[in-house]
């Protein structure tokens, strides 16, 4: 099967979408899928993970480094570029062929463009440019590129290549004192962030065997000009090695480090760097790939989703998590949302537990930010940021959306009221612990974190004396169109789970680190017995005895029950916000995204099939799927109830979101385009947890397939409790092979058969 995405021809309208779709990255940085000749206007970005900056009181956002791969061509004085007639291409130039490619197996981006160049001669003259690039998976600070140029006639070719300081910024520019220079044949562009003065440097070393070079610095950007007296039919090749360092890397002077790496890379050469990069990717895929037999479209879409997760996974650092738009730019402030715990974490838990650990350690490292937020609102414990950056302080503003009609900022309550975030964090930490058995995470801040989350809920909850129960009032659940509601079923259920987790974690601590336990309890106004009481008497909305429906929140049923198409017919502006005080959906039962249904997925063993089916059927027609986090959940629950054909379209919608670029681009006047890692993780969940029906409860792996009719088999690797397995799931049976290096047997429940799969053994069961 093909691992290469291809797009033929050039369409100006797709510049932003293709920048996302053809992205490369390595967890340290993301490099958008733009053309070599592009600059700021075409949204060029080398987005750095975990480095944020604020300019002139505007919102903080990630920093884009200068573009070390910038390159433009000129043929006989005429600029060549895909934007014919626009910036970068001169009059008379025509685009004869253009193809953009992404090899997702090796994470390599390619383009090939053939230009017709003006000539007085009778015969047509062509210049062909090919370029290939990758963001090294072995040396995270390195980008490498290879460019070739060929012409059909003799003539002078000028290649301008270097480091472009003019890159895409929403609220920038973020680097001050940006100064470019030549340093013994290499180029360097360095500056520092405006807010925290963190140095950022990009160095570039190029190697080529023809032409003379002259370096100039145009508005701060060091660019070399290489003049090549071109001979017809000859191929001219340039290799570029761009290294990006920041003051956060701990490598001393960022500029020196960048120069050192770019020169070292040049010394090693492109092919050998590509080889080590490809070997890393081979290894990544061997641990992650899911093979789907019988459905090419689903196969490519799922692999692409996994590619997206793999290029942004912070394998190298426990100070990073994954922002809601990955490393595709600065959208959503580069902030980390609940998306990570609820939608991406499962993929990492089952395939790369070390990365799952990093993601959860990020929450532990940002606990102080969550404490500050709780204190700011007058609560105890830890209230995690709805939009979290490097310190855990909330980047979410009180006015997150502008009203398209009045232009005025709207008061939104994502920051104040989406309290489920603290339960999501506790849930994630506990998932990591039960999947891996790695109790070091509990001892090193995990238990404290979940305890702090429980304290927050204790201080937030309301005791209803009439009903002798605790309630959680004035919250926003996953469905953001209904703000400030009471007893949101999802929130209450997850908080109850978080309280249970906190009590378990504290028991663990008392037994394994009594000193830490004592300290936590002693300095707390809230005691474990109180948390237990809250847990035991917390109200969680239950299914109605007759209809089996669970009301999304108190009095949800009293809202207008308008069909979705009718609500859509009321829209006056395609970007208007449906939630908030005055939104179209606010007074209706229309929801933005899976809410009760998400709860049914998370607690799938607590509810019977009828309840899941009744709620799926009730809520689905009322769901806008206005968030990319929605469809995968409907796919999961449909598969869970055995309706894989219902599930399939939701799976495909989730898995193709970044291939088609078909997603909301604006909320109000806020641009929200970019990649969708939560949907990417959701695609994996729908395929593996949904269709292949795999689930792990910390001791037993259950496999109960519910596959779309055309799927003949799903094959994938798993790592559970440090033991690796290869699993093949078919509608008619399951085969599990345990790694020969495993050191213990793991229990599998295949359909109704229970088996222990010992190291090196194979279990096969017909269903
Ligand atoms: C969704 C949130 C999500 C955020 C970031 C919003 O549109 O409603 O649930 O966390 O996007 O992906």
XYZ file of C-alpha atoms and ligand atoms in Angstrom:
779
model
C 0.000 0.000 0.000
C 1.067 3.497 -0.798
C 2.507 5.608 2.000
C 2.767 8.724 -0.101
C 0.307 11.590 -0.256
C 0.374 13.448 -3.526
C -1.249 16.596 -4.715
C -0.909 17.672 -8.324
C -1.103 21.227 -9.544
C -0.950 24.382 -7.514
C -3.968 26.054 -6.005
C -3.482 29.314 -4.177
C -6.610 28.647 -2.154
C -5.003 25.567 -0.640
C -1.844 27.208 0.694
C -3.068 27.222 4.304
C -4.650 23.743 4.140
C -1.583 22.202 2.517
C 0.660 23.899 5.033
C -1.078 21.702 7.586
C -1.513 18.594 5.503
C 2.087 18.357 4.315
C 3.665 19.229 7.625
C 6.774 17.513 8.937
C 7.978 17.523 12.519
C 9.753 15.713 15.315
C 8.166 16.783 18.581
C 10.774 19.519 19.030
C 9.508 21.520 16.069
C 6.894 21.407 13.372
C 7.657 22.681 9.890
C 4.654 23.604 7.786
C 4.139 22.155 4.319
C 4.900 25.353 2.466
C 6.987 25.833 -0.655
C 10.675 26.731 -0.447
C 10.050 30.166 -1.957
C 7.242 31.034 0.435
C 7.493 33.563 3.187
C 5.295 35.139 5.878
C 2.227 35.748 3.689
C 2.020 32.055 2.826
C 2.219 31.104 6.499
C 5.715 29.666 6.686
C 6.408 28.426 10.182
C 8.904 26.393 12.134
C 6.845 26.130 15.292
C 8.819 25.390 18.435
C 7.313 23.171 21.108
C 7.029 24.730 24.552
C 8.454 28.174 23.743
C 5.907 30.952 24.099
C 6.032 34.700 23.850
C 3.827 37.667 24.360
C 3.939 40.919 22.424
C 2.241 44.209 23.252
C -0.343 42.770 25.609
C -1.775 40.440 22.949
C -2.282 36.793 23.859
C 0.752 34.585 24.336
C 1.496 32.143 21.551
C 4.258 29.748 20.476
C 7.297 31.145 18.782
C 8.017 30.379 15.156
C 11.726 30.211 14.435
C 13.187 31.859 11.325
C 12.909 29.724 8.219
C 16.241 28.025 7.648
C 15.099 26.345 4.438
C 14.111 29.453 2.527
C 15.129 29.248 -1.156
C 14.196 31.160 -4.286
C 15.289 30.715 -7.886
C 15.871 33.193 -10.636
C 16.370 32.246 -14.244
C 18.065 34.834 -16.426
C 16.868 37.565 -14.102
C 13.284 36.249 -13.828
C 12.121 34.936 -10.456
C 10.578 31.459 -10.446
C 7.932 30.342 -7.994
C 4.554 28.676 -7.831
C 2.839 31.962 -7.176
C 3.165 32.868 -10.841
C 2.427 36.449 -11.387
C 2.542 37.007 -7.648
C 5.355 37.359 -5.167
C 8.287 35.207 -6.079
C 7.645 34.690 -9.773
C 8.273 37.050 -12.614
C 6.229 37.885 -15.672
C 6.127 35.312 -18.421
C 6.830 32.374 -16.142
C 4.322 29.563 -16.414
C 3.767 26.613 -14.202
C 3.862 23.492 -16.367
C 3.842 20.874 -13.648
C 3.688 20.925 -9.910
C 3.459 18.144 -7.396
C 3.666 18.178 -3.620
C 4.282 14.918 -1.786
C 4.518 13.643 1.719
C 6.106 10.298 2.384
C 4.518 9.426 5.701
C 6.559 6.281 6.135
C 9.784 8.237 6.393
C 8.394 11.669 7.202
C 9.912 13.298 4.145
C 8.376 16.160 2.197
C 8.957 16.536 -1.534
C 7.980 18.863 -4.314
C 8.659 18.947 -8.008
C 7.874 21.954 -10.126
C 8.470 22.545 -13.807
C 8.481 26.153 -14.960
C 8.264 27.379 -18.507
C 10.624 30.314 -18.615
C 10.432 33.221 -21.044
C 12.708 32.876 -24.031
C 13.100 34.614 -27.344
C 13.918 31.247 -28.884
C 11.486 29.093 -30.816
C 11.754 26.070 -28.537
C 10.174 25.974 -25.103
C 12.557 26.466 -22.190
C 11.997 24.696 -18.945
C 13.485 24.792 -15.513
C 12.740 21.921 -13.165
C 13.072 22.265 -9.425
C 12.849 19.373 -7.016
C 13.164 19.697 -3.285
C 13.102 17.221 -0.458
C 13.200 17.942 3.264
C 12.906 16.292 6.626
C 12.910 17.274 10.222
C 15.407 14.835 11.703
C 13.964 12.268 14.070
C 17.497 11.509 15.270
C 18.798 15.069 15.790
C 15.794 17.016 16.928
C 17.246 20.459 16.271
C 17.951 19.690 12.655
C 16.157 20.283 9.376
C 17.789 19.019 6.206
C 16.933 19.674 2.591
C 18.113 18.698 -0.831
C 17.301 20.802 -3.861
C 18.026 20.063 -7.478
C 17.646 22.282 -10.496
C 17.778 21.384 -14.129
C 17.147 23.463 -17.193
C 16.485 22.595 -20.795
C 18.748 25.342 -22.074
C 21.966 27.048 -21.126
C 21.467 30.145 -19.037
C 22.192 31.850 -15.758
C 20.494 30.511 -12.690
C 20.586 32.389 -9.420
C 19.663 30.564 -6.262
C 18.942 32.697 -3.212
C 18.967 30.540 -0.192
C 19.441 31.192 3.472
C 17.416 31.968 6.557
C 14.266 34.017 6.298
C 13.398 35.951 9.450
C 10.014 36.947 8.091
C 7.807 34.085 9.163
C 4.137 33.679 9.972
C 3.043 35.198 13.249
C -0.427 35.823 14.562
C 0.627 38.127 17.366
C 4.279 38.643 16.518
C 6.958 39.363 15.583
C 8.332 37.554 18.600
C 12.054 37.898 18.176
C 13.872 41.086 18.973
C 17.399 42.037 18.068
C 17.230 39.626 15.185
C 20.650 39.815 13.577
C 21.902 37.802 10.651
C 25.463 37.181 9.649
C 27.830 34.929 7.838
C 30.023 32.749 9.986
C 32.806 31.050 8.045
C 30.590 30.022 5.186
C 27.594 29.196 7.351
C 24.740 31.583 8.056
C 23.336 32.523 11.415
C 20.203 34.392 12.396
C 19.680 34.900 16.094
C 17.481 36.957 18.348
C 15.570 36.590 21.556
C 11.955 36.387 22.563
C 10.420 39.667 23.581
C 8.762 38.650 26.815
C 11.174 36.289 28.546
C 14.301 37.067 26.512
C 14.910 33.470 25.540
C 17.552 33.239 22.797
C 16.468 31.644 19.513
C 18.992 30.895 16.790
C 18.929 29.283 13.392
C 22.127 28.382 11.598
C 22.396 27.104 8.089
C 25.207 25.405 6.274
C 24.809 24.693 2.600
C 26.830 22.508 0.341
C 26.915 22.705 -3.422
C 29.519 22.021 -5.995
C 28.962 24.709 -8.575
C 28.608 28.428 -8.634
C 29.971 31.285 -6.649
C 28.257 32.585 -3.603
C 27.803 36.055 -2.220
C 26.086 36.537 1.120
C 23.855 39.484 1.742
C 21.642 40.362 4.635
C 18.276 41.719 3.554
C 16.149 43.136 6.365
C 18.004 41.027 8.868
C 17.785 37.753 6.946
C 21.109 36.298 5.830
C 20.747 35.016 2.300
C 23.414 33.637 0.022
C 23.219 34.205 -3.658
C 24.632 31.426 -5.785
C 25.146 32.126 -9.441
C 25.267 29.076 -11.636
C 26.136 29.219 -15.277
C 23.699 26.459 -16.120
C 24.246 23.977 -18.863
C 21.259 22.384 -20.545
C 20.365 19.008 -19.069
C 22.785 19.184 -16.136
C 21.542 18.711 -12.617
C 22.693 21.153 -9.948
C 22.241 20.098 -6.353
C 22.283 22.031 -3.126
C 22.054 20.557 0.339
C 20.931 22.652 3.252
C 21.399 21.844 6.924
C 19.472 24.156 9.195
C 19.775 23.854 12.959
C 17.396 25.500 15.385
C 18.283 26.054 19.043
C 16.751 28.039 21.849
C 17.775 29.038 25.326
C 15.498 26.301 26.654
C 17.656 23.550 25.172
C 20.275 23.770 27.870
C 23.097 23.714 25.345
C 24.750 27.005 26.226
C 24.920 29.666 23.539
C 22.071 28.881 21.124
C 23.861 30.423 18.137
C 27.042 28.431 18.744
C 25.039 25.239 19.213
C 23.141 25.878 15.992
C 26.308 26.563 14.016
C 27.940 23.479 15.462
C 25.065 21.192 14.545
C 24.518 22.570 11.064
C 28.227 22.109 10.281
C 28.341 18.688 11.819
C 25.321 17.743 9.741
C 26.987 19.051 6.598
C 29.989 16.929 7.473
C 27.854 13.830 7.798
C 26.030 14.556 4.570
C 22.420 14.474 3.530
C 22.161 10.815 2.610
C 23.525 9.542 5.888
C 21.287 11.912 7.866
C 18.322 10.735 5.849
C 19.293 7.138 6.532
C 19.398 7.549 10.296
C 16.162 9.558 10.177
C 14.418 6.858 8.118
C 15.660 4.156 10.509
C 14.078 6.038 13.410
C 10.834 6.236 11.512
C 10.973 2.543 10.734
C 11.180 1.957 14.467
C 8.346 4.397 15.186
C 6.072 2.616 12.736
C 6.986 -0.809 14.037
C 5.500 0.263 17.359
C 2.520 2.170 16.034
C 1.298 0.999 12.661
C -2.198 -0.373 12.349
C -2.779 -2.485 9.259
C -6.337 -2.568 7.972
C -7.049 -5.264 5.420
C -9.849 -4.643 2.967
C -10.166 -0.868 3.103
C -7.513 1.231 1.385
C -9.186 4.545 2.139
C -9.417 3.826 5.847
C -5.866 2.495 5.838
C -4.345 5.651 4.400
C -6.474 7.929 6.570
C -5.584 6.075 9.738
C -1.885 5.926 8.921
C -1.927 9.597 8.165
C -3.570 10.266 11.519
C -0.841 8.283 13.238
C 1.788 10.157 11.244
C 0.349 13.391 12.581
C 0.608 12.126 16.149
C 4.135 10.813 15.650
C 5.502 14.101 14.281
C 4.349 16.048 17.332
C 4.810 13.541 20.141
C 7.158 14.907 22.811
C 9.247 11.752 23.072
C 12.210 13.737 24.330
C 10.758 15.808 27.130
C 8.471 15.495 30.121
C 8.013 19.256 30.154
C 5.911 19.148 27.010
C 2.502 17.965 26.055
C 0.660 18.241 22.737
C -1.163 21.445 21.825
C -4.662 21.256 20.340
C -3.304 22.197 16.921
C -0.111 20.236 17.314
C 2.922 22.059 15.978
C 1.122 23.345 12.898
C 1.376 26.980 13.952
C 0.238 29.339 16.648
C -3.490 28.692 16.521
C -5.258 28.176 19.854
C -2.222 29.807 21.476
C -0.257 26.593 21.103
C -2.141 25.561 24.217
C -2.673 22.125 25.662
C -6.322 21.242 26.352
C -8.104 18.185 27.741
C -7.698 16.879 24.187
C -4.419 15.292 25.278
C -5.739 13.174 28.149
C -9.032 12.189 26.589
C -8.257 11.826 22.914
C -4.519 11.350 22.391
C -3.318 9.599 25.500
C -4.863 6.193 24.658
C -2.759 5.857 21.494
C 0.403 6.519 23.481
C -0.663 4.336 26.399
C -1.093 1.308 24.172
C 1.929 1.896 21.943
C 4.505 4.282 23.492
C 4.112 4.328 27.260
C 7.247 6.482 27.705
C 5.604 9.254 25.700
C 2.376 8.770 27.652
C 4.488 9.277 30.765
C 5.931 12.520 29.393
C 2.445 13.800 28.669
C 1.326 13.124 32.211
C 4.539 14.448 33.755
C 3.809 17.704 31.958
C 0.679 18.007 34.092
C 2.669 17.246 37.216
C 5.231 19.906 36.315
C 2.455 22.437 35.804
C 0.682 21.689 39.078
C 1.701 25.036 40.545
C -0.040 26.857 37.722
C -3.187 24.857 38.484
C -2.858 25.739 42.159
C -2.559 29.404 41.277
C -5.701 29.204 39.168
C -7.679 27.543 41.965
C -6.507 30.183 44.431
C -7.369 32.964 42.004
C -10.991 31.776 42.008
C -11.028 31.158 45.735
C -10.852 27.365 45.599
C -8.563 24.827 47.176
C -6.257 22.445 45.348
C -5.581 22.397 41.630
C -7.839 23.836 38.969
C -6.043 23.030 35.727
C -5.814 25.539 32.921
C -8.339 25.177 30.171
C -5.569 26.335 27.843
C -2.231 25.427 29.263
C 1.200 26.645 28.182
C 4.604 26.058 29.763
C 3.799 27.105 33.343
C 0.261 25.752 33.608
C -1.203 29.220 34.086
C -4.362 29.601 32.086
C -3.848 31.164 28.674
C -7.583 31.138 28.058
C -9.041 34.605 28.163
C -12.408 35.622 29.578
C -13.424 36.893 26.186
C -12.448 34.120 23.850
C -14.651 34.865 20.885
C -15.602 38.070 19.100
C -19.225 38.505 18.129
C -19.317 38.675 14.328
C -22.281 41.033 14.363
C -21.062 43.705 16.733
C -17.334 43.069 16.622
C -17.409 43.076 20.418
C -15.660 40.510 22.555
C -18.066 37.988 24.082
C -17.767 36.836 27.656
C -17.195 33.081 27.465
C -16.783 30.701 30.382
C -14.375 28.093 29.089
C -11.734 29.233 31.517
C -13.934 29.631 34.584
C -16.350 26.760 34.236
C -14.893 23.848 32.325
C -13.897 22.346 35.644
C -13.859 18.817 34.250
C -10.288 19.562 33.151
C -8.977 18.737 36.634
C -10.827 15.413 36.544
C -9.447 14.705 33.059
C -5.915 15.204 34.365
C -6.471 12.877 37.321
C -8.044 10.328 35.002
C -5.057 10.489 32.636
C -2.492 10.008 35.394
C -4.372 7.013 36.718
C -4.731 5.526 33.240
C -0.979 5.768 32.821
C -0.401 4.111 36.159
C -2.822 1.261 35.554
C -1.578 0.602 32.037
C 2.071 0.484 32.965
C 2.164 -0.326 36.665
C 4.814 2.419 36.843
C 4.247 3.653 40.383
C 7.157 6.088 40.167
C 4.726 8.538 38.617
C 2.570 8.424 41.746
C 5.553 8.826 44.027
C 6.979 11.683 41.965
C 4.076 14.058 42.026
C 1.254 12.000 40.496
C -0.461 11.197 43.785
C -0.063 14.770 44.936
C -1.531 16.029 41.671
C -4.647 13.875 41.807
C -5.054 14.725 45.489
C -4.897 18.432 44.665
C -7.543 17.908 41.967
C -9.791 16.157 44.504
C -9.335 19.071 46.911
C -10.373 21.446 44.198
C -13.596 19.516 43.638
C -14.278 19.350 47.339
C -14.109 23.110 47.505
C -16.176 23.484 44.331
C -18.969 21.038 45.139
C -22.264 22.031 46.697
C -23.985 19.994 49.388
C -27.705 19.962 48.763
C -29.185 19.578 52.238
C -32.704 18.850 50.945
C -31.481 15.933 48.887
C -28.636 14.995 51.197
C -26.245 14.787 48.289
C -23.393 16.703 46.722
C -23.930 18.381 43.400
C -21.674 20.177 40.975
C -23.257 23.404 39.915
C -22.445 26.099 37.428
C -20.162 24.268 35.042
C -19.628 23.854 31.346
C -19.382 20.271 30.143
C -17.744 19.106 26.899
C -20.699 20.629 25.019
C -19.528 24.218 25.149
C -22.748 25.611 23.706
C -24.361 25.252 27.125
C -22.359 27.221 29.627
C -22.938 27.413 33.337
C -25.244 24.417 33.744
C -25.902 22.304 36.836
C -25.022 18.654 37.264
C -23.605 17.973 33.853
C -23.680 14.164 33.744
C -20.233 13.830 32.170
C -18.619 16.213 34.650
C -20.213 14.617 37.704
C -19.320 11.094 36.562
C -15.728 12.022 35.832
C -15.341 13.968 39.062
C -16.581 10.934 40.975
C -13.973 8.856 39.216
C -11.275 11.455 39.973
C -12.209 11.370 43.658
C -11.935 7.595 43.676
C -8.535 7.901 41.998
C -7.359 10.442 44.562
C -8.374 8.168 47.431
C -6.621 5.185 45.850
C -3.520 7.261 45.176
C -3.455 8.514 48.754
C -3.787 4.942 50.042
C -0.890 4.011 47.836
C 1.146 6.892 49.191
C 0.348 6.078 52.806
C 1.685 2.583 52.216
C 4.682 3.499 50.073
C 5.780 6.956 51.104
C 4.194 7.689 54.487
C 6.228 10.824 54.920
C 4.906 12.376 51.740
C 1.421 11.253 52.688
C 1.656 12.918 56.090
C 2.933 16.132 54.588
C 0.110 16.299 52.060
C -2.544 15.585 54.641
C -1.083 17.844 57.299
C -0.890 20.907 55.111
C -4.399 20.394 53.788
C -7.595 21.895 55.168
C -9.432 19.075 53.402
C -8.975 15.556 54.705
C -9.305 12.202 52.931
C -12.530 11.347 54.855
C -14.145 14.445 53.424
C -13.131 13.491 49.930
C -14.542 10.029 50.569
C -17.822 11.532 51.697
C -17.975 13.667 48.562
C -17.223 10.612 46.470
C -19.887 8.500 48.150
C -22.630 11.090 48.073
C -21.931 12.829 44.787
C -24.943 12.880 42.521
C -24.410 11.430 39.051
C -27.406 11.678 36.705
C -28.661 8.175 35.939
C -30.549 6.664 32.998
C -34.289 7.051 33.148
C -35.835 3.717 34.127
C -38.101 3.651 31.083
C -36.376 5.551 28.289
C -32.824 4.822 29.460
C -31.928 8.399 28.588
C -29.478 10.359 30.693
C -30.220 14.064 30.840
C -27.110 16.012 29.834
C -27.620 18.463 32.699
C -30.440 19.664 34.942
C -33.368 20.941 32.883
C -31.748 20.152 29.523
C -35.045 18.659 28.345
C -36.831 21.960 28.864
C -34.758 23.565 26.108
C -36.185 23.978 22.633
C -35.998 20.658 20.813
C -35.256 22.037 17.379
C -33.967 19.806 14.558
C -30.383 20.612 13.578
C -31.246 21.529 9.952
C -33.769 24.036 11.233
C -31.243 25.572 13.577
C -28.836 25.835 10.679
C -31.456 27.674 8.674
C -31.435 30.367 11.372
C -27.739 31.118 10.876
C -27.129 34.678 9.721
C -23.359 34.589 9.419
C -21.433 31.405 8.701
C -18.882 32.218 11.395
C -21.296 33.207 14.127
C -20.747 31.509 17.446
C -23.576 29.177 18.450
C -22.853 29.269 22.170
C -22.319 32.059 24.693
C -25.049 34.244 26.112
C -26.848 34.852 22.865
C -25.865 31.941 20.645
C -28.261 30.063 18.414
C -27.775 26.745 20.196
C -27.766 28.103 23.744
C -31.508 27.931 24.259
C -31.930 24.655 22.349
C -31.020 21.012 22.818
C -28.432 21.189 20.036
C -25.000 20.302 21.348
C -21.600 21.102 20.005
C -19.984 17.734 20.608
C -20.321 14.365 22.320
C -21.076 14.858 25.996
C -23.303 12.154 27.559
C -22.075 9.818 24.815
C -18.467 10.486 25.794
C -19.337 9.495 29.335
C -20.824 6.258 27.990
C -17.571 5.546 26.218
C -15.342 6.283 29.226
C -17.503 4.213 31.535
C -18.513 1.614 29.015
C -18.620 -1.183 31.553
C -21.034 0.690 33.790
C -23.852 0.964 31.278
C -25.774 -1.684 29.371
C -26.219 -1.814 25.634
C -29.777 -0.457 25.705
C -28.680 2.631 27.591
C -25.842 3.278 25.186
C -28.077 2.745 22.182
C -30.910 4.924 23.478
C -28.583 7.787 24.277
C -26.646 7.489 21.027
C -29.919 7.657 19.113
C -31.189 10.577 21.135
C -28.087 12.738 21.167
C -26.622 12.054 17.738
C -29.248 13.965 15.728
C -28.907 16.801 18.227
C -25.121 17.015 17.866
C -23.590 19.561 15.538
C -20.149 17.880 15.649
C -18.882 21.452 15.694
C -15.746 20.208 17.378
C -13.333 17.765 15.790
C -13.496 15.848 19.091
C -17.024 14.669 18.489
C -17.237 12.174 15.640
C -14.748 9.660 17.020
C -16.791 9.305 20.192
C -19.952 8.542 18.262
C -17.922 5.994 16.277
C -16.632 4.384 19.477
C -19.994 4.014 21.134
C -21.654 2.790 17.923
C -18.950 0.122 17.577
C -19.361 -0.740 21.245
C -23.051 -1.500 20.760
C -22.263 -3.616 17.720
C -23.380 -1.071 15.111
C -20.145 -0.772 13.215
C -21.933 0.442 10.109
C -23.247 3.397 12.086
C -19.767 3.954 13.402
C -17.960 3.869 10.087
C -18.865 7.328 8.683
C -17.885 8.947 12.000
C -14.599 7.103 11.957
C -13.856 8.251 8.408
C -14.795 11.808 9.206
C -12.370 11.777 12.111
C -9.575 10.040 10.256
C -9.696 12.249 7.169
C -9.987 15.616 8.866
C -6.420 16.720 8.164
C -6.324 15.114 4.730
C -9.310 16.974 3.415
C -8.732 20.110 5.488
C -12.477 20.004 5.914
C -13.026 21.552 9.326
C -14.182 24.791 10.870
C -11.704 27.554 10.096
C -13.272 30.371 12.081
C -15.179 30.866 15.308
C -16.363 34.436 15.280
C -13.398 36.211 13.736
C -10.903 33.865 15.356
C -8.893 31.676 12.986
C -8.832 28.105 14.302
C -7.333 26.220 11.340
C -4.438 23.808 11.746
C -3.995 20.110 12.378
C -6.257 18.168 14.747
C -4.298 15.809 16.969
C -7.362 14.986 19.089
C -9.153 13.742 15.988
C -5.984 11.898 14.963
C -5.968 10.152 18.330
C -9.718 9.655 17.963
C -9.182 7.857 14.653
C -6.827 5.419 16.380
C -9.327 4.938 19.204
C -12.210 4.312 16.816
C -10.230 1.731 14.837
C -8.511 -0.057 17.701
C -10.737 0.389 20.743
C -13.892 0.581 18.634
C -13.721 -1.720 15.612
C -11.046 -4.118 16.865
C -12.777 -3.894 20.252
C -9.604 -3.841 22.350
C -9.644 -2.642 25.936
C -7.295 -3.008 28.887
C -8.362 -2.583 32.484
C -4.906 -2.795 34.004
C -4.895 -6.558 34.269
C -6.831 -8.143 31.382
C -6.900 -7.241 27.722
C -10.329 -7.843 26.205
C -10.837 -8.148 22.495
C -14.365 -8.057 21.164
C -14.325 -6.998 17.516
C -17.095 -5.040 15.872
C -15.698 -4.442 12.421
C -17.124 -2.652 9.391
C -18.171 -5.269 6.845
C -15.364 -4.590 4.403
C -12.603 -4.891 7.003
C -11.088 -8.343 6.794
C -8.530 -7.853 9.520
C -6.828 -5.308 11.722
C -3.276 -5.971 12.794
C -1.370 -3.937 15.318
C 1.326 -3.914 18.003
C 0.528 -3.266 21.667
C 2.663 -2.654 24.735
C 0.914 -3.351 28.012
C 2.582 -3.444 31.391
C 5.900 -3.451 29.573
C 4.971 -6.555 27.574
C 4.727 -6.371 23.816
C 2.198 -8.129 21.638
C 1.193 -8.404 18.066
C -2.541 -8.709 17.655
C -4.514 -9.734 14.604
C -8.242 -9.220 14.838
C -10.643 -10.639 12.272
C -14.430 -10.808 12.344
C -14.054 -14.550 12.798
C -11.185 -14.797 15.239
C -8.259 -13.261 17.066
C -4.571 -14.129 17.118
C -2.275 -12.772 19.816
C 1.487 -13.222 19.737
C 3.542 -12.287 22.750
C 7.031 -10.860 22.264
C 9.817 -13.344 22.917
C 11.479 -10.829 25.258
C 8.428 -10.417 27.455
C 8.976 -11.385 31.052
C 5.505 -12.246 32.181
C 2.229 -13.645 30.929
C -0.723 -11.307 30.410
C -4.378 -12.279 30.579
C -6.446 -11.900 27.431
C -10.155 -12.284 27.105
C -10.815 -13.097 23.467
C -14.547 -13.032 22.938
C -15.573 -15.210 25.864
C -12.343 -17.244 26.087
C -9.819 -16.336 28.741
C -6.184 -17.147 28.060
C -2.828 -16.300 29.573
C -0.368 -15.377 26.871
C 3.132 -16.192 28.067
C 6.363 -14.763 26.588
C 6.929 -15.944 23.019
C 3.586 -17.710 22.886
C 0.724 -17.418 20.511
C -2.967 -17.646 21.324
C -5.561 -18.142 18.667
C -9.281 -18.129 19.195
C -12.185 -18.426 16.774
C -15.094 -16.139 17.454
C -13.738 22.052 21.766
C -12.975 21.681 23.015
C -11.540 21.439 22.650
C -10.952 22.633 21.935
C -9.551 22.359 21.450
C -13.094 23.259 21.119
O -13.744 23.564 19.929
O -15.087 22.322 22.063
O -13.539 20.531 23.591
O -10.799 21.160 23.783
O -11.745 22.948 20.822
O -9.523 21.303 20.555
